[in-house]
Each structure stands twice: as C-alpha cells, then as structure tokens.
PDB file of C-alpha atoms in Angstrom:
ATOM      1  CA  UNK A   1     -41.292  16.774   4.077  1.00 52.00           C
ATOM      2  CA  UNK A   2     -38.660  14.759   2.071  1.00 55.00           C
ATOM      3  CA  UNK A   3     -36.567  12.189   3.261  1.00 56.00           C
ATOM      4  CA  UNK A   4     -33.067  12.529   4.374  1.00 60.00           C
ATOM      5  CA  UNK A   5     -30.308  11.766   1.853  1.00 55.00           C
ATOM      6  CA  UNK A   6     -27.894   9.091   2.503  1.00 54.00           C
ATOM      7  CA  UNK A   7     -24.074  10.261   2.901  1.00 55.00           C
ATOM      8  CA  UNK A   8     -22.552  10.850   0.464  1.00 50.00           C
ATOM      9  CA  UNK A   9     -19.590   8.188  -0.540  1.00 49.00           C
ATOM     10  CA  UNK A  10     -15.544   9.092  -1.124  1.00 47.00           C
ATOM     11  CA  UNK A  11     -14.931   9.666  -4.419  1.00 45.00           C
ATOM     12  CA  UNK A  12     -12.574   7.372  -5.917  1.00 46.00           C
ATOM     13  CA  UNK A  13      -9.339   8.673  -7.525  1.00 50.00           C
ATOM     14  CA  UNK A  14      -8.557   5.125  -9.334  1.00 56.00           C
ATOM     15  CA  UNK A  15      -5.654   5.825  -7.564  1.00 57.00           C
ATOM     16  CA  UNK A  16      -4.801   3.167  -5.004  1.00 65.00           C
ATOM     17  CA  UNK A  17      -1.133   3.117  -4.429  1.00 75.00           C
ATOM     18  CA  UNK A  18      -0.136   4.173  -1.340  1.00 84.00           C
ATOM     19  CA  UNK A  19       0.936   7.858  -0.900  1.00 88.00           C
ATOM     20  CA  UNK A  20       3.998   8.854  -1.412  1.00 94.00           C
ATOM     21  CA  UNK A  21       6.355  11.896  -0.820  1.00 96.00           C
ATOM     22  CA  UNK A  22       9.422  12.746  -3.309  1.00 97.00           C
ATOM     23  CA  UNK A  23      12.573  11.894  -1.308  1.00 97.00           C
ATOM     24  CA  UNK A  24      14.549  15.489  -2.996  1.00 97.00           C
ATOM     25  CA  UNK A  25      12.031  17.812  -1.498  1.00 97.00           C
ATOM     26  CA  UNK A  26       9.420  16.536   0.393  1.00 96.00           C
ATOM     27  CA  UNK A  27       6.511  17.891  -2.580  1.00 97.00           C
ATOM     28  CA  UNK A  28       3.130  14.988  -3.099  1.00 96.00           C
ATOM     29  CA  UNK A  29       3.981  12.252  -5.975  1.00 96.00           C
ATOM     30  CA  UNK A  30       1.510  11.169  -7.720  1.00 95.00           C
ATOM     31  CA  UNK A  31       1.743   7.220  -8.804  1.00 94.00           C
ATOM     32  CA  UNK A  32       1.749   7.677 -12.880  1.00 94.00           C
ATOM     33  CA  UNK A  33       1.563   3.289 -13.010  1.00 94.00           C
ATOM     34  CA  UNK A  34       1.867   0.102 -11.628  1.00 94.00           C
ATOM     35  CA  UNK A  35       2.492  -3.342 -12.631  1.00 94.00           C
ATOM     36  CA  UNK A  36       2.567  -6.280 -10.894  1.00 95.00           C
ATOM     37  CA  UNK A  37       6.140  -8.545  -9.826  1.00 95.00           C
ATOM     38  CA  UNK A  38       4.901 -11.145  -8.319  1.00 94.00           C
ATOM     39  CA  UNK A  39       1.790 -12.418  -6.487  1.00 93.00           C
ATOM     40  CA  UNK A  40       3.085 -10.305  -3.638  1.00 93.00           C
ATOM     41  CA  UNK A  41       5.086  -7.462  -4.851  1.00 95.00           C
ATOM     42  CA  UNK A  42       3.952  -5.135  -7.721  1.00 94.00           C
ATOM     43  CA  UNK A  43       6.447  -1.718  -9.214  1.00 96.00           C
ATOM     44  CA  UNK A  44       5.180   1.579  -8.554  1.00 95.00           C
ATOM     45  CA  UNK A  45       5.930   4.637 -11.046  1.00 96.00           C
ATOM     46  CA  UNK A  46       5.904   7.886  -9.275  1.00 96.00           C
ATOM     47  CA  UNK A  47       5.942  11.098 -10.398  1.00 97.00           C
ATOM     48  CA  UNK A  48       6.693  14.695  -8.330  1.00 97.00           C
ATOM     49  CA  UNK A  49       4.276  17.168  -8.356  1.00 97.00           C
ATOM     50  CA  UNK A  50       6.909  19.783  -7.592  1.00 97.00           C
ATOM     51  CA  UNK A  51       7.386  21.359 -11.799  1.00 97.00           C
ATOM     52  CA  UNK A  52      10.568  23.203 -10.292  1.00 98.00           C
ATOM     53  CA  UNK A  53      11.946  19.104  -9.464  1.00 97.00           C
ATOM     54  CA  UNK A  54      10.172  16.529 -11.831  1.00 95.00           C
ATOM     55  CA  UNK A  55      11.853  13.619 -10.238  1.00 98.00           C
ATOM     56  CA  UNK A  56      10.722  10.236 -11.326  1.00 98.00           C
ATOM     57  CA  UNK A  57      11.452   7.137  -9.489  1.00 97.00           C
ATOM     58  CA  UNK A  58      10.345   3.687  -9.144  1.00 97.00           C
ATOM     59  CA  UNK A  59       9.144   1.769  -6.033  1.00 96.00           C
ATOM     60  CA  UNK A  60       7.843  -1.657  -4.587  1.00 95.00           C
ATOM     61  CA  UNK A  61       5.111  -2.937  -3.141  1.00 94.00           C
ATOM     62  CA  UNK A  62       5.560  -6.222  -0.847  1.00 94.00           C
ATOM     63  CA  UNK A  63       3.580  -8.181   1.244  1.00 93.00           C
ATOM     64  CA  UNK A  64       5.916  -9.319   3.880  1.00 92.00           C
ATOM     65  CA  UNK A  65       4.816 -10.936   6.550  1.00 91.00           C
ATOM     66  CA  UNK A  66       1.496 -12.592   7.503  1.00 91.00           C
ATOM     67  CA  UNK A  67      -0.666 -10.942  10.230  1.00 90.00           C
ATOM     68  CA  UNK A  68      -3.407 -13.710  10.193  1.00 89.00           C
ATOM     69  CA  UNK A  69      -3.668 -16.644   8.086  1.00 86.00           C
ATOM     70  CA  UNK A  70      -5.689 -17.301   5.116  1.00 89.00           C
ATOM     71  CA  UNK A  71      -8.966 -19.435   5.016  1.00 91.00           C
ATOM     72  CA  UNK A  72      -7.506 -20.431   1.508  1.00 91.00           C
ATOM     73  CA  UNK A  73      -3.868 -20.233   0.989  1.00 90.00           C
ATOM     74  CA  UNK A  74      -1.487 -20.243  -2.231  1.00 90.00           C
ATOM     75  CA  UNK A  75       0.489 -22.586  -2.984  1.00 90.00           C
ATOM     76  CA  UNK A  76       2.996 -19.897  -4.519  1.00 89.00           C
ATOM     77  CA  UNK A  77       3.038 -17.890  -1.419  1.00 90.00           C
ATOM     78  CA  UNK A  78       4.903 -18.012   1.641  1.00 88.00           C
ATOM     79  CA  UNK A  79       4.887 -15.287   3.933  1.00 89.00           C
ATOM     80  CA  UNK A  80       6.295 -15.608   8.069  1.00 88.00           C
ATOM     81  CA  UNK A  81       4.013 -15.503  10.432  1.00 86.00           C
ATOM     82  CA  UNK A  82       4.235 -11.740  12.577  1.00 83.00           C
ATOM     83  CA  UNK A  83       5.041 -12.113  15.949  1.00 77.00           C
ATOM     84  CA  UNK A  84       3.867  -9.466  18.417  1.00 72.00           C
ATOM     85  CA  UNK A  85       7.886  -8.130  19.808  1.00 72.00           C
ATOM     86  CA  UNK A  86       5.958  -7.234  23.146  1.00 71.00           C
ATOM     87  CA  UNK A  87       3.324 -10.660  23.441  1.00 66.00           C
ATOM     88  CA  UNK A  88       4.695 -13.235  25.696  1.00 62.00           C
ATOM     89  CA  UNK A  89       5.253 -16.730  24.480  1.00 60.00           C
ATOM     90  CA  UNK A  90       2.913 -19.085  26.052  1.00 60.00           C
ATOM     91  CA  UNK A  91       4.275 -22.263  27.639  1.00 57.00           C
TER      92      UNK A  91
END
C-alpha cells in the first residue's frame, strides 16, 4: 500500500497584482508591470484581454490606512489608524 500524497499546492502565476476588470467592457486585464511609488503605493500596467478593445491603462496601489499596528514601524510611513464606523467609543 503506498502512502497518501500531500495536496497539491496553487500554482503561482508570478502574478500578484490584484485583479482587475477593463472599465470599457467589463473583459479580465491582465497586469503587464508594476513598479513601485513609494513605500506604500506602487503603478500598475494593465492590459485587456478583450483583442476586439486592447485598452491599456495605468493604476495605483496604496496602503491607506492602518488596520493594526506594526511591531516595527517606519519612520517614512504614516498611515491613520482605521476606526470600526459601527464600534462604540469607550469612555
């Protein structure tokens, strides 16, 4: 009897910008690159996938708000803190 095989892992595209549809008509864009701004923003080349449209367009990537602190922090960044709209404030 052999043993089990472990699950298999995702594959890995080596693409990790976030997905994105083309705002003319709503085909997948694929990010073609990406480059980095700022320590908390980077520019994001994407392509449509639709031949018939071929738009291009550029977007951005921004932290924008801290959701926890860090355990080391940046003296280059500054982020606001979130606050929960619907948590009560405690006295």
């Amino acid at each position: 009897m052999t043993a089990p095989r472990p699950p298999e892992k995702p594959r890995q595209s080596g693409n990790i910008a976030p997905r994105q549809y083309c705002p003319h008509c709503s085909s997948y864009a694929r990010a073609r690159s990406s480059h980095p701004v700022s320590r908390i923003s980077r520019e994001i080349t994407y392509q449509c996938q639709n031949v018939a449209c071929g738009f291009c367009w550029v977007s951005v990537l921004s932290a924008i708000r801290e959701i926890s602190p860090p355990a080391v922090r940046h003296a280059e960044v500054e982020l606001p803190p979130f606050h929960h709209p619907h948590k009560r404030k405690t006295r």
